[in-house]
Amino acid sequence: MPIALAIGLATLVLSSCPFVSAHAEDIGFDVGPIINNVYESEPEFDAASGKAASSWRFSDGYYVGDAGNEDGIALYDSSGNTWWKSGGTYYGSNGTTVWGAKGFGVDVSTHQGPIDWSKVKSSGVTFAIIRCGYGSDYTKQDDNQFLANVRGCQKYGIPFGVYLYSYAENTSMARSEASHVLRLLDVAGLSPVDLSYPVYYDLEEGGSSPKISNNQLLSNTKAFCSAISAAGFTPGVYANTNWWTHYLTSSEYDKWPRWVAQYNWQCTYGKHYDVWQADEQSSVSGITKDVDVNFDFTGPLVHGDQWVYSNGSWWYHYKDGSYPKNRWAQIDGKWYYFDSSGWMQTGWVRSGGSWYYLSSSGAMTTGWQYVGGAWYYLEPGSGKMATGLKKVGGATYHLASSGAMTTGWALDGGKWYWSNSSGALETGWLSAGGSWYWLDKSTFQMAAGWQQVDGKWYYLDGSRGGAMATGWVRSGGTWYYLDGSGAMAEGWKYVGGAWYYLEPGSGKMATGLKKVGGSTYHLAASGAMTTGWALDGGKWYWSNSSGALETGWLSAGGSWYWLDKSTFQMAAGWQQVDGKWYYLDGSRGGAMASSRWIGNYYVMGDGAMATSRWMGGYYVDANGLWDPAAVRK
């Protein structure tokens, strides 16, 4: 981190007249060797731990800069790097380009010596993070430029925060380090509203591998940050990408603003961070030595909740340093969804088994939304994507399982629906593709099979996709006839040159004998009404030209026939009519026999059987039977 050198300061006298223009040697401190353009005093040494600073930039308490490009942290570092801004983008002379930053800042300590903050302000620096000290709460471990740097920033209106380098090996030492910070903030007369940036806990002691466990690091951080928060200040955490990736991995760190160090053309850390320390050897007007530069992607603390844009995406920063992740959050009356890393989502999001659509601003949408060439309906209030049938206003719409509003035909759950070009579902009769269909007025479903409409029956043919049938239809083993309008016919119907009878009420095509009005008719197995002779079930019938079945004597084709008055069937064999017997000759198609013997009986010329009389040389008795014993006198 931006840890500068420690000046082994016995006591820092903070007054209203800080050493703004003093040099280390001018105020009584030994000046050590010059390394990397840095004046090295006696090594930084923490009295509580009994150890000298040893981190990725300190060795035995001496500042040595980047120690060999540790873990990819300093891939793009160069001494004397300069920066400028053009069109909202920052450019570094080392080739780094930074987009989307809300501020350009420096972090400073006694390492930089006295600073001309008026020149720093004029150079384009918009914020500073000032070291107040290092380690536990010993005055000799105060940063001897802290007060001067605070007053300089205050004088020239430069927003600032503070940081402290940690040596803590346990929570007791961490709490002492928090007391160290709070004491110096109090001496400087700073309240929470005076800080525009957090109080950062600088975690780097131990270099590439911390000297304590991850759990202990977290416990120390919680102890420090809790004390800072309890005093009303916003705590934050500083570390390099190696530490953030391998050691500071608990999700509990998400609630504190992150300050990430990586000297590269971009910051590759994947989670949220507020500030990126991009270079440690930059040249800034007003600071005589190399200085760390930082980019702020969140903006100064507003001591309230705020939106933050970084890495091309938005997230929401609560005033306590936390942010919503993997959940919904209501902000200014609108709902937003944040992924597991805390990034605000746009477009389609699935949550709790339902789909939602978030506008380009991230706000959850409701009502009709046109997305990707289709209309969707998001429930008012909840924002859930609707599917199936949905009544909106005075119309009902069909929304596919994808949520897209359908037009034309749509199949859902084995049922067909039809929507017009506006998406509204149609009901009643529909003409489409040269056929008629019936859409139920309550369910909107296309009907199949028999359907009664306005007192008439229609058949919607499932084998033809539900199209209304006309003409002959067989259903349930029975034939029906549907006229040109599709309505089921009843009574007599002349079709294809023949008459058919459709039962009133049911419409079923009649076959066999059917009494209609005062007449009885014979209808063939095809349903067609017969005229003349008709054979049915081995029995003959005869209908006149009107189709009415005849009974009694019938003269046809030069012969006489007898048609039973109750069964309408043509008689065969002996038949008694009006007290006389006649013989209907089955061998001659039922024609009446005349003037001939039928066995031992004789039928006369009119067909009547002779009784009690001589027929030539033969006598028939009263029963018409030939009596061979009779002798003619």
PDB file of N, CA and C in Angstrom, residues 483-528:
ATOM      1  N   ASP A 483     -75.449 -27.956 -42.864  1.00  0.00           N
ATOM      2  CA  ASP A 483     -75.682 -27.182 -44.082  1.00  0.00           C
ATOM      3  C   ASP A 483     -74.514 -26.247 -44.370  1.00  0.00           C
ATOM      4  N   GLY A 484     -74.651 -25.424 -45.384  1.00  0.00           N
ATOM      5  CA  GLY A 484     -73.543 -24.561 -45.806  1.00  0.00           C
ATOM      6  C   GLY A 484     -73.094 -23.584 -44.745  1.00  0.00           C
ATOM      7  N   SER A 485     -73.969 -23.249 -43.804  1.00  0.00           N
ATOM      8  CA  SER A 485     -73.594 -22.345 -42.709  1.00  0.00           C
ATOM      9  C   SER A 485     -72.930 -23.099 -41.570  1.00  0.00           C
ATOM     10  N   GLY A 486     -72.916 -24.457 -41.696  1.00  0.00           N
ATOM     11  CA  GLY A 486     -72.352 -25.278 -40.637  1.00  0.00           C
ATOM     12  C   GLY A 486     -73.369 -25.758 -39.631  1.00  0.00           C
ATOM     13  N   ALA A 487     -74.584 -25.186 -39.678  1.00  0.00           N
ATOM     14  CA  ALA A 487     -75.611 -25.560 -38.713  1.00  0.00           C
ATOM     15  C   ALA A 487     -76.095 -26.977 -38.987  1.00  0.00           C
ATOM     16  N   MET A 488     -76.305 -27.727 -37.938  1.00  0.00           N
ATOM     17  CA  MET A 488     -76.800 -29.089 -38.062  1.00  0.00           C
ATOM     18  C   MET A 488     -78.235 -29.071 -38.579  1.00  0.00           C
ATOM     19  N   ALA A 489     -78.478 -29.889 -39.638  1.00  0.00           N
ATOM     20  CA  ALA A 489     -79.816 -29.960 -40.233  1.00  0.00           C
ATOM     21  C   ALA A 489     -80.711 -30.876 -39.411  1.00  0.00           C
ATOM     22  N   GLU A 490     -82.016 -30.602 -39.448  1.00  0.00           N
ATOM     23  CA  GLU A 490     -83.021 -31.430 -38.802  1.00  0.00           C
ATOM     24  C   GLU A 490     -84.184 -31.618 -39.767  1.00  0.00           C
ATOM     25  N   GLY A 491     -84.893 -32.731 -39.594  1.00  0.00           N
ATOM     26  CA  GLY A 491     -86.024 -33.010 -40.468  1.00  0.00           C
ATOM     27  C   GLY A 491     -85.553 -33.472 -41.839  1.00  0.00           C
ATOM     28  N   TRP A 492     -86.454 -33.244 -42.858  1.00  0.00           N
ATOM     29  CA  TRP A 492     -86.112 -33.684 -44.215  1.00  0.00           C
ATOM     30  C   TRP A 492     -85.053 -32.785 -44.830  1.00  0.00           C
ATOM     31  N   LYS A 493     -84.064 -33.438 -45.499  1.00  0.00           N
ATOM     32  CA  LYS A 493     -83.005 -32.689 -46.166  1.00  0.00           C
ATOM     33  C   LYS A 493     -82.705 -33.378 -47.487  1.00  0.00           C
ATOM     34  N   TYR A 494     -82.749 -32.581 -48.551  1.00  0.00           N
ATOM     35  CA  TYR A 494     -82.481 -33.121 -49.898  1.00  0.00           C
ATOM     36  C   TYR A 494     -81.003 -32.914 -50.201  1.00  0.00           C
ATOM     37  N   VAL A 495     -80.269 -33.996 -50.319  1.00  0.00           N
ATOM     38  CA  VAL A 495     -78.821 -33.929 -50.502  1.00  0.00           C
ATOM     39  C   VAL A 495     -78.400 -34.879 -51.627  1.00  0.00           C
ATOM     40  N   GLY A 496     -77.704 -34.318 -52.600  1.00  0.00           N
ATOM     41  CA  GLY A 496     -77.136 -35.191 -53.643  1.00  0.00           C
ATOM     42  C   GLY A 496     -78.157 -36.024 -54.366  1.00  0.00           C
ATOM     43  N   GLY A 497     -79.339 -35.460 -54.593  1.00  0.00           N
ATOM     44  CA  GLY A 497     -80.366 -36.162 -55.350  1.00  0.00           C
ATOM     45  C   GLY A 497     -81.198 -37.108 -54.521  1.00  0.00           C
ATOM     46  N   ALA A 498     -81.086 -37.088 -53.227  1.00  0.00           N
ATOM     47  CA  ALA A 498     -81.882 -37.977 -52.376  1.00  0.00           C
ATOM     48  C   ALA A 498     -82.346 -37.229 -51.142  1.00  0.00           C
ATOM     49  N   TRP A 499     -83.456 -37.766 -50.584  1.00  0.00           N
ATOM     50  CA  TRP A 499     -83.981 -37.187 -49.348  1.00  0.00           C
ATOM     51  C   TRP A 499     -83.494 -38.003 -48.142  1.00  0.00           C
ATOM     52  N   TYR A 500     -83.180 -37.214 -47.090  1.00  0.00           N
ATOM     53  CA  TYR A 500     -82.716 -37.828 -45.847  1.00  0.00           C
ATOM     54  C   TYR A 500     -83.531 -37.226 -44.719  1.00  0.00           C
ATOM     55  N   TYR A 501     -83.665 -38.010 -43.671  1.00  0.00           N
ATOM     56  CA  TYR A 501     -84.390 -37.490 -42.517  1.00  0.00           C
ATOM     57  C   TYR A 501     -83.441 -37.438 -41.324  1.00  0.00           C
ATOM     58  N   LEU A 502     -83.271 -36.216 -40.760  1.00  0.00           N
ATOM     59  CA  LEU A 502     -82.412 -35.968 -39.612  1.00  0.00           C
ATOM     60  C   LEU A 502     -83.299 -35.733 -38.404  1.00  0.00           C
ATOM     61  N   GLU A 503     -83.107 -36.542 -37.404  1.00  0.00           N
ATOM     62  CA  GLU A 503     -83.981 -36.503 -36.232  1.00  0.00           C
ATOM     63  C   GLU A 503     -84.044 -35.099 -35.623  1.00  0.00           C
ATOM     64  N   PRO A 504     -85.218 -34.566 -35.455  1.00  0.00           N
ATOM     65  CA  PRO A 504     -85.331 -33.270 -34.787  1.00  0.00           C
ATOM     66  C   PRO A 504     -84.728 -33.349 -33.380  1.00  0.00           C
ATOM     67  N   GLY A 505     -83.998 -32.305 -33.032  1.00  0.00           N
ATOM     68  CA  GLY A 505     -83.362 -32.273 -31.704  1.00  0.00           C
ATOM     69  C   GLY A 505     -81.967 -32.842 -31.737  1.00  0.00           C
ATOM     70  N   SER A 506     -81.800 -34.081 -32.196  1.00  0.00           N
ATOM     71  CA  SER A 506     -80.467 -34.696 -32.180  1.00  0.00           C
ATOM     72  C   SER A 506     -79.737 -34.553 -33.502  1.00  0.00           C
ATOM     73  N   GLY A 507     -80.497 -34.426 -34.614  1.00  0.00           N
ATOM     74  CA  GLY A 507     -79.872 -34.316 -35.923  1.00  0.00           C
ATOM     75  C   GLY A 507     -79.359 -35.624 -36.467  1.00  0.00           C
ATOM     76  N   LYS A 508     -79.573 -36.719 -35.772  1.00  0.00           N
ATOM     77  CA  LYS A 508     -79.056 -38.003 -36.220  1.00  0.00           C
ATOM     78  C   LYS A 508     -79.781 -38.435 -37.496  1.00  0.00           C
ATOM     79  N   MET A 509     -79.043 -38.944 -38.431  1.00  0.00           N
ATOM     80  CA  MET A 509     -79.615 -39.446 -39.668  1.00  0.00           C
ATOM     81  C   MET A 509     -80.390 -40.731 -39.371  1.00  0.00           C
ATOM     82  N   ALA A 510     -81.661 -40.752 -39.818  1.00  0.00           N
ATOM     83  CA  ALA A 510     -82.503 -41.915 -39.578  1.00  0.00           C
ATOM     84  C   ALA A 510     -82.300 -42.968 -40.660  1.00  0.00           C
ATOM     85  N   THR A 511     -82.469 -44.211 -40.317  1.00  0.00           N
ATOM     86  CA  THR A 511     -82.472 -45.329 -41.264  1.00  0.00           C
ATOM     87  C   THR A 511     -83.637 -46.247 -40.905  1.00  0.00           C
ATOM     88  N   GLY A 512     -83.985 -47.133 -41.862  1.00  0.00           N
ATOM     89  CA  GLY A 512     -85.090 -48.039 -41.608  1.00  0.00           C
ATOM     90  C   GLY A 512     -86.417 -47.330 -41.766  1.00  0.00           C
ATOM     91  N   LEU A 513     -87.456 -47.771 -41.055  1.00  0.00           N
ATOM     92  CA  LEU A 513     -88.788 -47.177 -41.146  1.00  0.00           C
ATOM     93  C   LEU A 513     -88.890 -45.978 -40.219  1.00  0.00           C
ATOM     94  N   LYS A 514     -89.443 -44.925 -40.750  1.00  0.00           N
ATOM     95  CA  LYS A 514     -89.554 -43.696 -39.959  1.00  0.00           C
ATOM     96  C   LYS A 514     -90.900 -43.054 -40.227  1.00  0.00           C
ATOM     97  N   LYS A 515     -91.681 -42.890 -39.167  1.00  0.00           N
ATOM     98  CA  LYS A 515     -92.968 -42.227 -39.306  1.00  0.00           C
ATOM     99  C   LYS A 515     -92.787 -40.736 -39.153  1.00  0.00           C
ATOM    100  N   VAL A 516     -93.232 -40.022 -40.154  1.00  0.00           N
ATOM    101  CA  VAL A 516     -93.136 -38.557 -40.138  1.00  0.00           C
ATOM    102  C   VAL A 516     -94.499 -38.024 -40.517  1.00  0.00           C
ATOM    103  N   GLY A 517     -95.057 -37.242 -39.637  1.00  0.00           N
ATOM    104  CA  GLY A 517     -96.409 -36.774 -39.902  1.00  0.00           C
ATOM    105  C   GLY A 517     -97.346 -37.963 -39.929  1.00  0.00           C
ATOM    106  N   GLY A 518     -98.184 -38.047 -40.983  1.00  0.00           N
ATOM    107  CA  GLY A 518     -99.133 -39.158 -41.067  1.00  0.00           C
ATOM    108  C   GLY A 518     -98.637 -40.290 -41.917  1.00  0.00           C
ATOM    109  N   SER A 519     -97.368 -40.241 -42.363  1.00  0.00           N
ATOM    110  CA  SER A 519     -96.850 -41.288 -43.243  1.00  0.00           C
ATOM    111  C   SER A 519     -95.618 -41.918 -42.632  1.00  0.00           C
ATOM    112  N   THR A 520     -95.360 -43.136 -43.150  1.00  0.00           N
ATOM    113  CA  THR A 520     -94.142 -43.829 -42.750  1.00  0.00           C
ATOM    114  C   THR A 520     -93.273 -43.993 -43.987  1.00  0.00           C
ATOM    115  N   TYR A 521     -91.972 -43.818 -43.775  1.00  0.00           N
ATOM    116  CA  TYR A 521     -91.029 -43.826 -44.895  1.00  0.00           C
ATOM    117  C   TYR A 521     -89.977 -44.887 -44.621  1.00  0.00           C
ATOM    118  N   HIS A 522     -89.404 -45.342 -45.731  1.00  0.00           N
ATOM    119  CA  HIS A 522     -88.294 -46.272 -45.600  1.00  0.00           C
ATOM    120  C   HIS A 522     -87.005 -45.547 -45.986  1.00  0.00           C
ATOM    121  N   LEU A 523     -86.046 -45.609 -45.075  1.00  0.00           N
ATOM    122  CA  LEU A 523     -84.742 -44.950 -45.288  1.00  0.00           C
ATOM    123  C   LEU A 523     -83.693 -46.048 -45.331  1.00  0.00           C
ATOM    124  N   ALA A 524     -82.961 -46.073 -46.411  1.00  0.00           N
ATOM    125  CA  ALA A 524     -81.958 -47.113 -46.613  1.00  0.00           C
ATOM    126  C   ALA A 524     -80.857 -47.001 -45.564  1.00  0.00           C
ATOM    127  N   ALA A 525     -79.942 -47.968 -45.578  1.00  0.00           N
ATOM    128  CA  ALA A 525     -78.814 -47.919 -44.636  1.00  0.00           C
ATOM    129  C   ALA A 525     -77.974 -46.671 -44.867  1.00  0.00           C
ATOM    130  N   SER A 526     -77.993 -46.138 -46.073  1.00  0.00           N
ATOM    131  CA  SER A 526     -77.272 -44.893 -46.378  1.00  0.00           C
ATOM    132  C   SER A 526     -78.033 -43.682 -45.880  1.00  0.00           C
ATOM    133  N   GLY A 527     -79.268 -43.907 -45.429  1.00  0.00           N
ATOM    134  CA  GLY A 527     -80.106 -42.805 -44.958  1.00  0.00           C
ATOM    135  C   GLY A 527     -81.007 -42.248 -46.033  1.00  0.00           C
ATOM    136  N   ALA A 528     -80.753 -42.596 -47.300  1.00  0.00           N
ATOM    137  CA  ALA A 528     -81.549 -42.060 -48.398  1.00  0.00           C
ATOM    138  C   ALA A 528     -82.953 -42.650 -48.372  1.00  0.00           C
TER     139      ALA A 528
END
